[in-house]
XYZ file of C-alpha atoms in Angstrom:
628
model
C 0.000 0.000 0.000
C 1.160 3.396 -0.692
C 1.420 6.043 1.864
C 2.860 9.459 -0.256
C 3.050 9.357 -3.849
C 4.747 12.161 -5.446
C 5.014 12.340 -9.254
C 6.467 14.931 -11.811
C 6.775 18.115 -9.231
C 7.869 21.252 -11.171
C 8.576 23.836 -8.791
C 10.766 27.198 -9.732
C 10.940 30.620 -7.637
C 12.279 32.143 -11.051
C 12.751 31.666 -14.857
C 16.227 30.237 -14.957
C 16.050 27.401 -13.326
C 13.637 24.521 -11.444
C 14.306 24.104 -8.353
C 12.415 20.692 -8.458
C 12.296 19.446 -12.439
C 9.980 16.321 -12.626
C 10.831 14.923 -9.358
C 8.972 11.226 -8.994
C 9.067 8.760 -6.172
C 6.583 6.436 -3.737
C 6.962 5.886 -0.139
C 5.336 2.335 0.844
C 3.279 2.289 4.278
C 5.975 1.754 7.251
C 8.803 2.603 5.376
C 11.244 5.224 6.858
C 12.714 7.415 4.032
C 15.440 9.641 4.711
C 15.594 13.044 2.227
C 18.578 14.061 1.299
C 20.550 16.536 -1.125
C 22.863 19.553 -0.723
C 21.572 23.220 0.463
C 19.644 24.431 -2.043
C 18.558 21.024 -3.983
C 14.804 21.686 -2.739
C 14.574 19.346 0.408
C 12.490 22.390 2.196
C 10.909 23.128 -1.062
C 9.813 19.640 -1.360
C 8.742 19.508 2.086
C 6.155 22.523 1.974
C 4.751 21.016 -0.877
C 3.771 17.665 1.396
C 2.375 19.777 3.773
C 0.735 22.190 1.812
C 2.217 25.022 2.396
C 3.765 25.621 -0.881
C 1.766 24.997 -4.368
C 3.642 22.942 -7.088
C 3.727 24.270 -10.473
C 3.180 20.940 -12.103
C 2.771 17.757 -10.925
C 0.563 15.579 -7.937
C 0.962 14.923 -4.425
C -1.083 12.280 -2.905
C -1.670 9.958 0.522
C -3.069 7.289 1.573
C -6.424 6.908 2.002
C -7.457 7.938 5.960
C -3.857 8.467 7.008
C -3.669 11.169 9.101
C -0.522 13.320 8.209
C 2.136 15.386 10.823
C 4.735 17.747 9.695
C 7.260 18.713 12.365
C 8.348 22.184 10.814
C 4.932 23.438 11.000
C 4.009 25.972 13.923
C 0.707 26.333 14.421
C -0.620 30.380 15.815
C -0.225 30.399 19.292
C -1.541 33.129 21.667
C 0.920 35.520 23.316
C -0.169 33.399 26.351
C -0.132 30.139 25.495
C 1.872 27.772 28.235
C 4.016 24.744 26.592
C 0.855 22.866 28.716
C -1.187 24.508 26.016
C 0.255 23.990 23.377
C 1.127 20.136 23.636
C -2.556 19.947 24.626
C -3.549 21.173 21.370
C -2.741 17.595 20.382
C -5.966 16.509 21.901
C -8.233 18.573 20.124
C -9.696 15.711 18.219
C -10.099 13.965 22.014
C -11.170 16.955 23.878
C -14.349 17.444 21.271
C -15.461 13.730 21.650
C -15.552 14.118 25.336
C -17.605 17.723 25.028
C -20.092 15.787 22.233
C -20.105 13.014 25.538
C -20.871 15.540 27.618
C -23.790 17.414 25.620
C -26.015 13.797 25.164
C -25.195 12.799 28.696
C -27.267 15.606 29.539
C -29.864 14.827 27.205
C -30.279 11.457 28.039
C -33.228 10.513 30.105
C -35.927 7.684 30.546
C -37.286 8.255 26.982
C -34.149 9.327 25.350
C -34.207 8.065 21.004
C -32.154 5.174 20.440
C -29.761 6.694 17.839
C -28.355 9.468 20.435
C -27.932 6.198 22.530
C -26.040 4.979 19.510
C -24.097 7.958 18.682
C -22.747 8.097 22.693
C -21.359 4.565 22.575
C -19.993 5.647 18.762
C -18.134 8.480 20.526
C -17.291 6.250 23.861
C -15.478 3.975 21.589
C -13.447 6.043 19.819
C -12.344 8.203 22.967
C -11.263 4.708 24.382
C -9.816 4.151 20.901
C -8.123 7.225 20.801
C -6.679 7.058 24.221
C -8.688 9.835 26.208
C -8.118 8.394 29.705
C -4.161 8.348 29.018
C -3.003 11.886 27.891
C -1.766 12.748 30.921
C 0.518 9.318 31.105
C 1.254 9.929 26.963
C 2.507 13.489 27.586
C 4.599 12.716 30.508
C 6.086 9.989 29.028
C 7.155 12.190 25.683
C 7.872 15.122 27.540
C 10.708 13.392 29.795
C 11.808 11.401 26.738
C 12.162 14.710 24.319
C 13.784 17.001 27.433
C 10.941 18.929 28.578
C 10.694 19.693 32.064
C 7.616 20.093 34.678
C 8.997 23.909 34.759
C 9.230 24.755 30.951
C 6.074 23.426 30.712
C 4.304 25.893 33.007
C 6.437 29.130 30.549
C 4.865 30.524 27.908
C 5.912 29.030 24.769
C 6.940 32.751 22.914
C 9.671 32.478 25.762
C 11.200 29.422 24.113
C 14.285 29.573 22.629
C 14.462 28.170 18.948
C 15.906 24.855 19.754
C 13.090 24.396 22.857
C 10.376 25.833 20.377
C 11.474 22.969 18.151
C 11.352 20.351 21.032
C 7.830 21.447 22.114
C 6.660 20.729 18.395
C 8.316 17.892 17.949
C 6.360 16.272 21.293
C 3.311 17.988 20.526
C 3.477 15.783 16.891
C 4.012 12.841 18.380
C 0.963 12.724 20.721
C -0.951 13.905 17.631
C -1.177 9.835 16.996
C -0.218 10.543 13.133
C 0.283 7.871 10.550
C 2.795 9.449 8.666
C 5.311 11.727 10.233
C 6.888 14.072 8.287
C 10.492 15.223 10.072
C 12.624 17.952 8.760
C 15.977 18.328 11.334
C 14.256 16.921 14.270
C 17.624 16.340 15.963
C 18.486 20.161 15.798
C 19.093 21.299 19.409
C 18.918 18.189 21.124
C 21.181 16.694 22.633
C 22.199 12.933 22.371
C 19.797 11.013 25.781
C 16.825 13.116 23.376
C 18.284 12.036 20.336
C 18.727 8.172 21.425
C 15.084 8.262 22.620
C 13.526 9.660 19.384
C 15.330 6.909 17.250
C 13.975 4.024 19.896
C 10.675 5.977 19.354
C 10.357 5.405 15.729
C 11.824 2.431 15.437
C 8.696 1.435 16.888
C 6.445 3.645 15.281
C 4.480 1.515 13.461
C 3.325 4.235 10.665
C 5.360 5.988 8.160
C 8.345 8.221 8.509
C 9.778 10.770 5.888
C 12.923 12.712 7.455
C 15.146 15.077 6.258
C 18.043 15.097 8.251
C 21.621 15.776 8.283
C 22.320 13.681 11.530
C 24.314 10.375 9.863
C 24.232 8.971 13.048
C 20.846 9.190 13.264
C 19.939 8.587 9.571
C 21.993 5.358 9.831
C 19.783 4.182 12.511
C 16.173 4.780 11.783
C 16.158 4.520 7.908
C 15.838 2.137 5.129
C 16.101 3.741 2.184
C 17.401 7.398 0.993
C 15.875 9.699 -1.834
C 18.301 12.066 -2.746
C 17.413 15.431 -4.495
C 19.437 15.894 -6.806
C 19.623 18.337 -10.493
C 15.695 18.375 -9.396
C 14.789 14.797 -9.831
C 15.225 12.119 -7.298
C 17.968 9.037 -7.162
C 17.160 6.014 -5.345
C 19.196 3.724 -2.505
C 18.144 0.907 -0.738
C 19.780 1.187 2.370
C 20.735 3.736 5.592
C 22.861 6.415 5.050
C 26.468 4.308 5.064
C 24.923 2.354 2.532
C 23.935 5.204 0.751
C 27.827 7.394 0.937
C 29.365 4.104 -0.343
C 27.262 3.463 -3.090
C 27.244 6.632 -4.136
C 30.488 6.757 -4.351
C 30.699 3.624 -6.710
C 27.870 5.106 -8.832
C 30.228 7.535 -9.139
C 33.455 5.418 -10.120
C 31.170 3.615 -12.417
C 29.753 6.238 -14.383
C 32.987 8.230 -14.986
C 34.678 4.881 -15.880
C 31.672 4.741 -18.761
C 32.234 8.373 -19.518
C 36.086 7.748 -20.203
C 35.496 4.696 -21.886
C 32.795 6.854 -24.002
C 35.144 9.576 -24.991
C 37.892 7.439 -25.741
C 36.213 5.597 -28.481
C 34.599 8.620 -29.825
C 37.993 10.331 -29.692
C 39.372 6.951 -31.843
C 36.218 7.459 -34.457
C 36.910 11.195 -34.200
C 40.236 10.962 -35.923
C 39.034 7.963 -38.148
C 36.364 10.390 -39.697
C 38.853 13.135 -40.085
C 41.155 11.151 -41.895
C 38.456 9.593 -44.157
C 36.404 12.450 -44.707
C 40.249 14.263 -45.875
C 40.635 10.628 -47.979
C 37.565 11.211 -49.291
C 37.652 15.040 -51.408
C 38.256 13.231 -54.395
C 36.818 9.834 -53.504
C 32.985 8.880 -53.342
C 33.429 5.583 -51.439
C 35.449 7.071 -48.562
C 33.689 10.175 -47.840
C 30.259 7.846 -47.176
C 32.291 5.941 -45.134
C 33.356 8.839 -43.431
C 29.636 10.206 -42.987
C 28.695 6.481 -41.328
C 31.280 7.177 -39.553
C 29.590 10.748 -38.577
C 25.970 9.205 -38.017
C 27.796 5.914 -35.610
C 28.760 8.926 -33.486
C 25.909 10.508 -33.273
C 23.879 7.586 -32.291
C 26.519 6.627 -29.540
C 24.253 7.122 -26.254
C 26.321 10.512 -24.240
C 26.881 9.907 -20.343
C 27.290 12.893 -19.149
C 30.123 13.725 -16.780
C 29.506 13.221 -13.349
C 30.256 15.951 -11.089
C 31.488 15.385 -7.944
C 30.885 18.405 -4.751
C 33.679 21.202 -4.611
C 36.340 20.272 -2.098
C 37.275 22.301 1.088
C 41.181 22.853 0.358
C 42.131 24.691 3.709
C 43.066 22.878 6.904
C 44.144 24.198 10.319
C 47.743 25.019 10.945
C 49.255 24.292 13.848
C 52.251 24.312 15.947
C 54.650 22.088 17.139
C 53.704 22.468 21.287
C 56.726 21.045 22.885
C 56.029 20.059 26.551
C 53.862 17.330 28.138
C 50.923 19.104 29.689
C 49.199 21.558 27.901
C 47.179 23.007 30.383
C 45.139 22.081 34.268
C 42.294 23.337 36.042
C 42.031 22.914 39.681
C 39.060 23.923 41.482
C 37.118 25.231 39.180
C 33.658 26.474 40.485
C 30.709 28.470 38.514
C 27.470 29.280 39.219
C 24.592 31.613 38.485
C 23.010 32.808 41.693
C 21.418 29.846 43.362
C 22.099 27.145 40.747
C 25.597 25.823 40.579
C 26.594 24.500 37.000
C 29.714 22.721 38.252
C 31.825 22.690 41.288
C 35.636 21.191 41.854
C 36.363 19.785 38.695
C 40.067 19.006 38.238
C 41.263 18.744 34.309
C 44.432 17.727 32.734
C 45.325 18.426 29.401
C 48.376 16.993 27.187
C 49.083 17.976 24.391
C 47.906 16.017 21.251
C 44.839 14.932 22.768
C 41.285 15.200 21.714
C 38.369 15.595 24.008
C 34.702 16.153 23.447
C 32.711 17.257 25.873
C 29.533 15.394 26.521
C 26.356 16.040 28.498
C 23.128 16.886 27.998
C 21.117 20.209 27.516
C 21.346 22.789 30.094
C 24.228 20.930 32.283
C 26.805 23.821 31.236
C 29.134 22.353 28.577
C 29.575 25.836 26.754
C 30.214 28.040 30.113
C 32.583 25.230 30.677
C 34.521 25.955 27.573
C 34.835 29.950 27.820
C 35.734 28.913 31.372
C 38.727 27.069 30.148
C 39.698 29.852 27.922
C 39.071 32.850 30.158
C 35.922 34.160 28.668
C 33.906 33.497 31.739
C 34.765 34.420 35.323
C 35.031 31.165 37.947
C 36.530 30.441 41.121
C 39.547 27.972 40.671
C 42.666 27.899 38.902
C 43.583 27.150 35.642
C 47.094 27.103 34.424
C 48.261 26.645 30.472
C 51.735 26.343 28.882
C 54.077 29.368 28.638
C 53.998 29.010 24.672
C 49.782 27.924 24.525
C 47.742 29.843 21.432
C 44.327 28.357 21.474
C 41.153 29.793 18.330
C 37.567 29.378 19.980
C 34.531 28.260 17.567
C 31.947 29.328 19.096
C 28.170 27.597 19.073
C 26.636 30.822 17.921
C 28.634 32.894 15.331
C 28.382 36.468 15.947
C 30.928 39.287 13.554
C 31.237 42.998 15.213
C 30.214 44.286 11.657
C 27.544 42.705 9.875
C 27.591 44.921 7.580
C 30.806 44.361 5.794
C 31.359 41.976 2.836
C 33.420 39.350 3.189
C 35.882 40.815 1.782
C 36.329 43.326 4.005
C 35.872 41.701 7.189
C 38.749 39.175 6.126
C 41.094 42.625 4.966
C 39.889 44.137 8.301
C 40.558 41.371 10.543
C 43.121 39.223 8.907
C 44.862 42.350 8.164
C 46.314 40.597 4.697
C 46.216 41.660 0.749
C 42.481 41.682 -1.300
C 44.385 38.524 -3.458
C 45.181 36.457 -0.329
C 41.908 36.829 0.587
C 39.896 36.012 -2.085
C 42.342 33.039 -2.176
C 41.367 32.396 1.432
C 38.090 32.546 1.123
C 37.636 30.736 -2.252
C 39.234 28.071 -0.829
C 36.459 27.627 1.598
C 33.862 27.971 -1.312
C 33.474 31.608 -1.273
C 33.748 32.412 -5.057
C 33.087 35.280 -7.152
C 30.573 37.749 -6.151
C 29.784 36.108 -3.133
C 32.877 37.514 -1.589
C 30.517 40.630 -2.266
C 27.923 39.070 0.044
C 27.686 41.625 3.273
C 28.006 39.132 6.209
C 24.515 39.670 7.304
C 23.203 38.021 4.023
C 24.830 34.570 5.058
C 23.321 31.737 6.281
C 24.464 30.327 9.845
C 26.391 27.110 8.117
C 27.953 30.067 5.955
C 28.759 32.260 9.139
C 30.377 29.016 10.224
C 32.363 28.757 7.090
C 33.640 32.286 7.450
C 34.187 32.048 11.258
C 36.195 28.476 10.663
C 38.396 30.648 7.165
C 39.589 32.989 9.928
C 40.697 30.601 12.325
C 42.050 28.056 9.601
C 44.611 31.069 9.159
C 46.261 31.023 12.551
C 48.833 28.786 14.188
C 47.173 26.983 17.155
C 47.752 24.482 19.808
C 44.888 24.234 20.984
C 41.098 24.347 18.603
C 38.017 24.656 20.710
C 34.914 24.119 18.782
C 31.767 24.476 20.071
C 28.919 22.525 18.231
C 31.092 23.131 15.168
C 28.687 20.938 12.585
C 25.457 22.708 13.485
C 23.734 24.267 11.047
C 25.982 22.720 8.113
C 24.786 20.181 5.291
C 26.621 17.091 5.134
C 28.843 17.803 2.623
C 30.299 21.014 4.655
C 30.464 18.302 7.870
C 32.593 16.759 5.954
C 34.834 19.153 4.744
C 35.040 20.188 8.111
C 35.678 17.234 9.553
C 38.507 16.746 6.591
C 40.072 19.670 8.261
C 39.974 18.663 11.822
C 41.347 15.387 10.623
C 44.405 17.054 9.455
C 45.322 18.859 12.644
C 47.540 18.029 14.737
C 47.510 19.660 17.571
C 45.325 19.528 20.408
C 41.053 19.293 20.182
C 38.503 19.819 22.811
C 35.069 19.924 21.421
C 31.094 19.546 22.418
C 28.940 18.588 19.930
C 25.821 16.456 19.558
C 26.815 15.135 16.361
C 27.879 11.478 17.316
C 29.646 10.706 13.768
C 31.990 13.386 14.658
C 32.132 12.518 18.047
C 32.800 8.889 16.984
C 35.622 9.866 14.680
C 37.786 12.409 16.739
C 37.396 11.530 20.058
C 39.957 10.114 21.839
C 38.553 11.022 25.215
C 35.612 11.795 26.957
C 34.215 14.268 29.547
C 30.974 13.370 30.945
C 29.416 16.718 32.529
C 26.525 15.917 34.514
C 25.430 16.877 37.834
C 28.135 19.558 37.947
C 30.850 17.047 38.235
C 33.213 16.147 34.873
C 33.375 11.917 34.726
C 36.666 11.211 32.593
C 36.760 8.330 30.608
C 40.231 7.879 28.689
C 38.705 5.909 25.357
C 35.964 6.749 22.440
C 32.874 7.133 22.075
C 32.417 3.639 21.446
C 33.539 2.421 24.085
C 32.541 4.846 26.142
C 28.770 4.221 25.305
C 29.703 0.246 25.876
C 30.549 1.431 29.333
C 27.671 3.359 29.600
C 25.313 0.609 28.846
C 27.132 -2.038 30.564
C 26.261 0.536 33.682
C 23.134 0.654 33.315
C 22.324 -2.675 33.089
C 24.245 -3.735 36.241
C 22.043 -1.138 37.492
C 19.392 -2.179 36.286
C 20.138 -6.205 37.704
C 21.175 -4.612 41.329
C 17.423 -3.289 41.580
C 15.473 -6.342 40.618
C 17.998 -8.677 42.816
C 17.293 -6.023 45.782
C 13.729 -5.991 44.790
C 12.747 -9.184 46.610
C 15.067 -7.841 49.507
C 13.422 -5.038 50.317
C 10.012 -6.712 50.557
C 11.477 -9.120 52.681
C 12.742 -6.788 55.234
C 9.903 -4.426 55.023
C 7.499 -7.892 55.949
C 6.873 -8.718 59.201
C 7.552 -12.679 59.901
C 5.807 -12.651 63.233
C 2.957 -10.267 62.262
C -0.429 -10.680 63.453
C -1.607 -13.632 62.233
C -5.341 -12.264 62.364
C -4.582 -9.103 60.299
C -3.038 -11.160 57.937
C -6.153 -13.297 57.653
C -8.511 -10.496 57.383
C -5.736 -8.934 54.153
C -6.000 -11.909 52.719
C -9.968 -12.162 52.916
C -10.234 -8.884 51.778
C -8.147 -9.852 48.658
C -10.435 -12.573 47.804
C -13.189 -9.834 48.455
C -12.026 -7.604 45.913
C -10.991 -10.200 43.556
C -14.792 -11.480 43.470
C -15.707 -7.544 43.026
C -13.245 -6.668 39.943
C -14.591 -10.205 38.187
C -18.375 -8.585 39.052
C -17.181 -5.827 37.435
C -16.130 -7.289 33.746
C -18.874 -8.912 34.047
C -20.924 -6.369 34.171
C -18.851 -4.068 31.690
C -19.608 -6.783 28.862
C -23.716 -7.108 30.095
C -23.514 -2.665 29.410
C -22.489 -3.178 25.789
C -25.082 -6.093 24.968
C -27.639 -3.432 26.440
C -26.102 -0.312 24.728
C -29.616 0.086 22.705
C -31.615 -0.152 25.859
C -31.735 2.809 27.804
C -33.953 1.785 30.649
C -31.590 -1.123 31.028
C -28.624 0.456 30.692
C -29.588 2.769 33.254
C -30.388 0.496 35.830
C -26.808 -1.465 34.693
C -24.606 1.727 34.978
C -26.095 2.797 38.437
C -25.079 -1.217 40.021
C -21.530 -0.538 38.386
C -21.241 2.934 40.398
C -22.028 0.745 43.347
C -19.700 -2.069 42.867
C -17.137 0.590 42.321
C -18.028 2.389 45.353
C -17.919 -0.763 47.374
C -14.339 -1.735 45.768
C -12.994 1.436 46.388
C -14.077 0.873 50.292
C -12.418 -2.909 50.368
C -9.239 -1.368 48.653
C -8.668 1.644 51.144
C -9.168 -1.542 53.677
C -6.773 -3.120 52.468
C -4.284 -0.477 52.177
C -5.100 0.437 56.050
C -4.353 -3.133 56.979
C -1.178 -3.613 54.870
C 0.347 -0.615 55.902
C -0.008 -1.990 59.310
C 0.907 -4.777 58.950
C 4.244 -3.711 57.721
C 4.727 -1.820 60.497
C 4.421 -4.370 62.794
C-alpha cells in the first residue's frame, strides 16, 4: 500500500532554473525514508509542498487513504499566552471534542431518550477509548521526559522558548498527535544525544510511516531504510541507511565516470578515423560515405554525461609544534549563576595532542565550561596553560562585530592581509566570485560558520576549541570540516551532539553531569559500551534487591489475624473486579436499551463504590501490617 506518492513536481521561484524538475518517487506504508541533497537542492521546497504550504507548479501529491498526516516544521498560531501545557494539549483537540459531544447527550439522556443518540454516545465512547482519552496525561509525561521537557518549561509561555526548545515542544506535541505518517525535517536540531537516542527508539517502533530530512548520519543510519536524494531536481534512489547510501554513491560515481572515459575514448578513436576519411575522401565517393557512417555511428553513440562530484574544502588548520607534556590544568574550578551551581571542583588535565569532546546533555553547562577554560567566563579555581599555549575558539553561535561588511572586508579588516590572499582564502572555503561581495549579514548560519572556521584556519594553534562546530551545516560542509579537523595536529577539545563526529575524533571523553566532569580515557564507542554495561548492572542490582526489600519491610511474626482479614479482603475484591467485567460486557449487549442500561450503569457505580471501600481496607491493613 502506498502512503505518499509524489510524481512529476515542477517547482521554480524564477525563470532560470527549477528548483524541483519532474521529481517522482513512492513511499510504501511503514517505510522510513530519509531526504537528502545539498543546500539548495529543494529538500524544504519539497517539504512545503507535502504539507501544503507551498503549491507545485506541475505535478501531484497524494496519501493514503485515511492516514492522518504530521509535519514537524509546522508551527501552528499560538496566543501571546499560550503555556508549553497549552500547546502540547492542542494535540488533543480531536479527544477533547469527543468528550464535550459526551458531555452534551449525557445531559440529554433521560428515561425516553431516542435510540440513535444512545447509539451515537457509545460511537463516541469507543473512539475516545480508541483514541486514548483516559491516558493523555501518562502519553505526555512519558514524551515530555523522553524529548527534554521539564515540569517547569512546561508551566512558561511558549513565545519564551528559545528556537531549539520551540522545536522540542513541536516535535512532542506531533508525536501525541497519533499521526500515521510523520513528516520530520531536522528533528535532531538542538537536542542533545539522551533526546536524540530516545527519538530513534521511538520510531523504530512507530508503526506508521516516517519521511525525514536530516543531516544527523548517526541518526539517519539508525532509523532509515532507504534514501531519496534530491538531486539536479529529480530524485535518485538507494536501498539502504545512510552508510549504505555514501558508499554506493560513491561507486555510482566510479562507475559512471569509468563509462564516460570509456565513451570519450572511443569517440575520440572514431573522431580521428572520420577526419582522416572524410580528408581521404575530397576526391573519392566511397570514402567520404564511409566517413559520414562514420559521422551518423557517433551521433547515435548514447552521451553519459560527466559526473560531477561536490567542490572540495582545500584549507586545513595550521598548527604548531607544542613542545612540553601538559598543555594546560584546572584545579578547582567552580561556577554558578546565583542559586544554581553548573559545576563545582572539577580538576582537568590536558596533554598535548589529545582530543576531548565534551559530553552532556542540555542545560548541564558544557559551553560556560569551555569559555571557562579559555578565560571568557569568570570562575573560582585555577587554571594554568603552557608558557607558549595559542588556542582559536569556535563558538556555538557565530556572531561578527560588523555585519555589515562583505566578506571581503571583514577578512582585509581582521586578517589584516592583501584583497588577493583573501579572495584566495576565502575561495578556498567555497566563497567564489561575487559572493565575496555578500555583506556578512546576508549569510546563512552554516555560511557564518564557514567564514568564522576561514579565519581561524589562518592562525597557528595548539589548541582548537569548537563548540557545536557541525550545526547548522549540510553534510557535505560536515565533511569538509571534519577533513580539516582530521588534518590537525595539535590539540582538540570539542562539544557537539553530532555522534559521527564525536565517533571519529574523540579520543577522550568528559561526561558533565550533575556539575561534576566523569573522565573516561577511550571513544565514544567504548565509552557508550561502558555506559550501557552501567546501566544494566544497574538495572540487575534493583530487581535482585527488589525481593530484599520486601522481605525486610514484611513482618515474619505479624499478626496472624490481620493477615487473615488482608488476605480475605483480597479474595473480596478479587470477586468484586470479576463482578465488574462482568458487568462491563452485560452494558455493551444493552447499549440500545436505555432503561436497562440505566439500571446497569447505576449497580456498576455501586460495585465501584464498594471496591474502592475494600481497597482503602486493604491499604489500612497492609500498611499496618508492615509496620508491625
Amino acid at each position: 500500500m502506498i502512503d505518499i506518492f509524489v510524481n512529476n513536481l515542477v517547482k521554480s521561484f524564477d525563470s532560470d532554473r527549477n528548483v524541483l524538475d519532474g521529481l517522482s518517487f513512492e513511499v510504501q506504508a511503514g517505510e522510513r525514508v530519509g531526504i537528502m541533497g545539498k543546500n539548495g537542492a529543494g529538500k524544504s521546497t519539497l517539504l512545503k509542498i507535502l504539507c501544503g504550504e507551498l503549491l507545485p507548479d506541475e505535478g501531484e501529491v497524494h496519501f493514503g487513504a485515511g492516514r492522518k498526516v504530521g509535519m514537524m516544521s509546522q508551527l501552528p498560531s499560538f496566543g501571546e499566552s499560550d503555556t508549553v501545557e497549552d500547546v502540547l494539549h492542542m494535540a488533543f483537540t480531536e479527544i477533547d471534542g469527543i468528550r464535550a459531544q459526551m458531555e452534551a447527550l449525557e445531559s440529554r439522556m433521560t428515561a425516553s431518550a431516542p435510540q440513535t443518540l444512545l447509539r451515537r454516545y457509545d460511537e463516541l465512547s469507543a473512539r475516545f477509548q480508541f483514541l486514548g482519552g483516559y491516558g493523555t496525561a501518562v502519553e505526555t509525561d512519558k514524551i515530555c521526559n523522553g524529548l527534554g521537557i521539564p515540569p517547569a518549561m512546561r508551566e512558561r509561555r511558549f513565545a519564551t522558548l528559545s528556537g531549539g526548545e520551540k522545536t522540542r515542544v513541536n516535535l512532542a506535541r506531533l508525536l501525541l498527535e497519533k499521526t500515521d505518517i510523520l513528516l520530520l525535517d531536522e528533528p535532531t536540531n538542538h537536542m542533545d544525544m539522551r533526546s536524540v537516542e530516545w527519538l530513534e527508539e521511538y520510531i523504530l517502533g512507530f508503526k506508521g510511516t516516517v519521511l525525514t530530512v536530516s543531516h544527523d548520519r548517526y541518526f539517519l543510519d539508525t532509523i532509515v531504510t532507504r534514501i531519496v536524494e534530491v538531486r539536479g531536481g529529480k530524485a535518485e534512489f538507494y536501498s539502504g541507511n545512510y552508510s549504505f547510501y555514501a558508499e554506493e554513491k560513491e561507486a555510482r560515481y566510479e562507475r559512471q565516470l569509468k563509462q564516460y572515459e570509456k565513451e570519450q575514448q572511443k569517440l575520440a578513436q572514431l573522431g580521428y578515423t572520420f577526419e582522416r576519411m572524410k580528408g581521404w575522401g575530397i576526391n573519392n565517393r566511397t570514402l567520404f560515405r564511409r566517413a559520414m557512417s562514420i559521422r551518423h555511428r557517433m551521433d547515435r553513440i548514447e552521451k553519459t554525461e560527466r559526473p560531477q562530484k561536490e567542490m572540495e574544502l582545500r584549507a586545513r588548520f595550521q598548527e604548531k609544534l607544542f613542545q612540553g607534556d601538559e598543555l594546560f590544568s584546572a584545579r578547582g574550578l567552580t561556577k554558578s549563576f546565583g542559586d544554581r551551581v553548573l559545576f563545582s571542583d572539577v580538576e582537568l588535565q590536558v596533554r598535548g595532542g589529545e582530543r576531548i569532546a565534551l559530553l552532556g546533555d542540555n542545560g548541564t553547562g558544557k559551553s560556560t565550561l569551555l569559555k571557562v577554560l579559555l578565560g571568557l567566563e569568570p570562575a573560582t579555581g585555577r587554571i594554568k596553560f603552557g608558557p607558549t599555549v595559542k588556542s582559536a575558539y569556535l563558538e556555538q553561535t557565530i556572531c561578527f562585530e560588523h555585519p555589515e561588511r562583505t566578506l571581503l572586508d571583514t577578512m582585509l579588516y581582521e586578517k589584516n592581509c592583501t584583497p588577493q590572499s583573501a579572495r584566495d582564502r576565502l575561495g578556498a572555503f567555497l566563497f567564489r566570485g561575487d559572493d565575496v561581495f555578500k555583506t556578512v549579514s546576508q549569510l546563512s548560519g552554516g555560511e557564518m560558520s564557514r567564514l568564522r572556521l576561514c579565519m581561524l584556519m589562518d592562525e597557528k594553534v595548539d589548541l582548537l576549541v569548537l563548540d557545536e562546530p557541525t550545526n547548522h551545516l549540510d553534510i557535505a560542509s560536515r565533511e569538509w570540516i571534519e577533513d580539516a579537523v582530521d588534518a590537525y595536529g595539535g590539540t582538540l577539545l570539542f562539544v557537539s551532539h553530532d555522534r559521527y563526529f564525536v565517533g571519529r575524533f574523540a579520543t577522550r571523553i568528559w561526561e558533565l553531569e550533575n556539575g561534576k566532569i566523569r573522565d573516561f580515557p577511550c571513544g565514544y564507542e567504548k565509552y557508550r559500551s561502558i555506559k550501557a554495561h552501567e546501566a544494566e548492572a544497574q538495572r540487575k542490582k534493583t530487581v535482585k534487591e527488589a525481593p530484599k526489600e520486601e522481605k525486610k519491610t514484611a513482618a515474619p511474626r505479624g499478626d496472624k489475624s490481620l493477615e487473615r482479614k488482608i488476605r480475605l479482603a483480597e479474595r473480596e475484591i478479587e470477586k468484586l473486579e470479576q463482578a465488574l467485567a462482568a458487568l462491563d460486557e452485560e452494558i455493551a449487549e444493552k447499549g440500545g436499551d436505555y432503561q436497562a442500561l440505566t439500571e446497569l450503569l447505576q449497580k456498576r457505580e455501586e460495585l465501584e463504590r464498594e471496591l474502592s471501600e475494600r481497597m482503602e481496607e486493604w491499604e489500612t491493613m497492609s500498611l499496618k501490617l508492615e509496620g508491625c
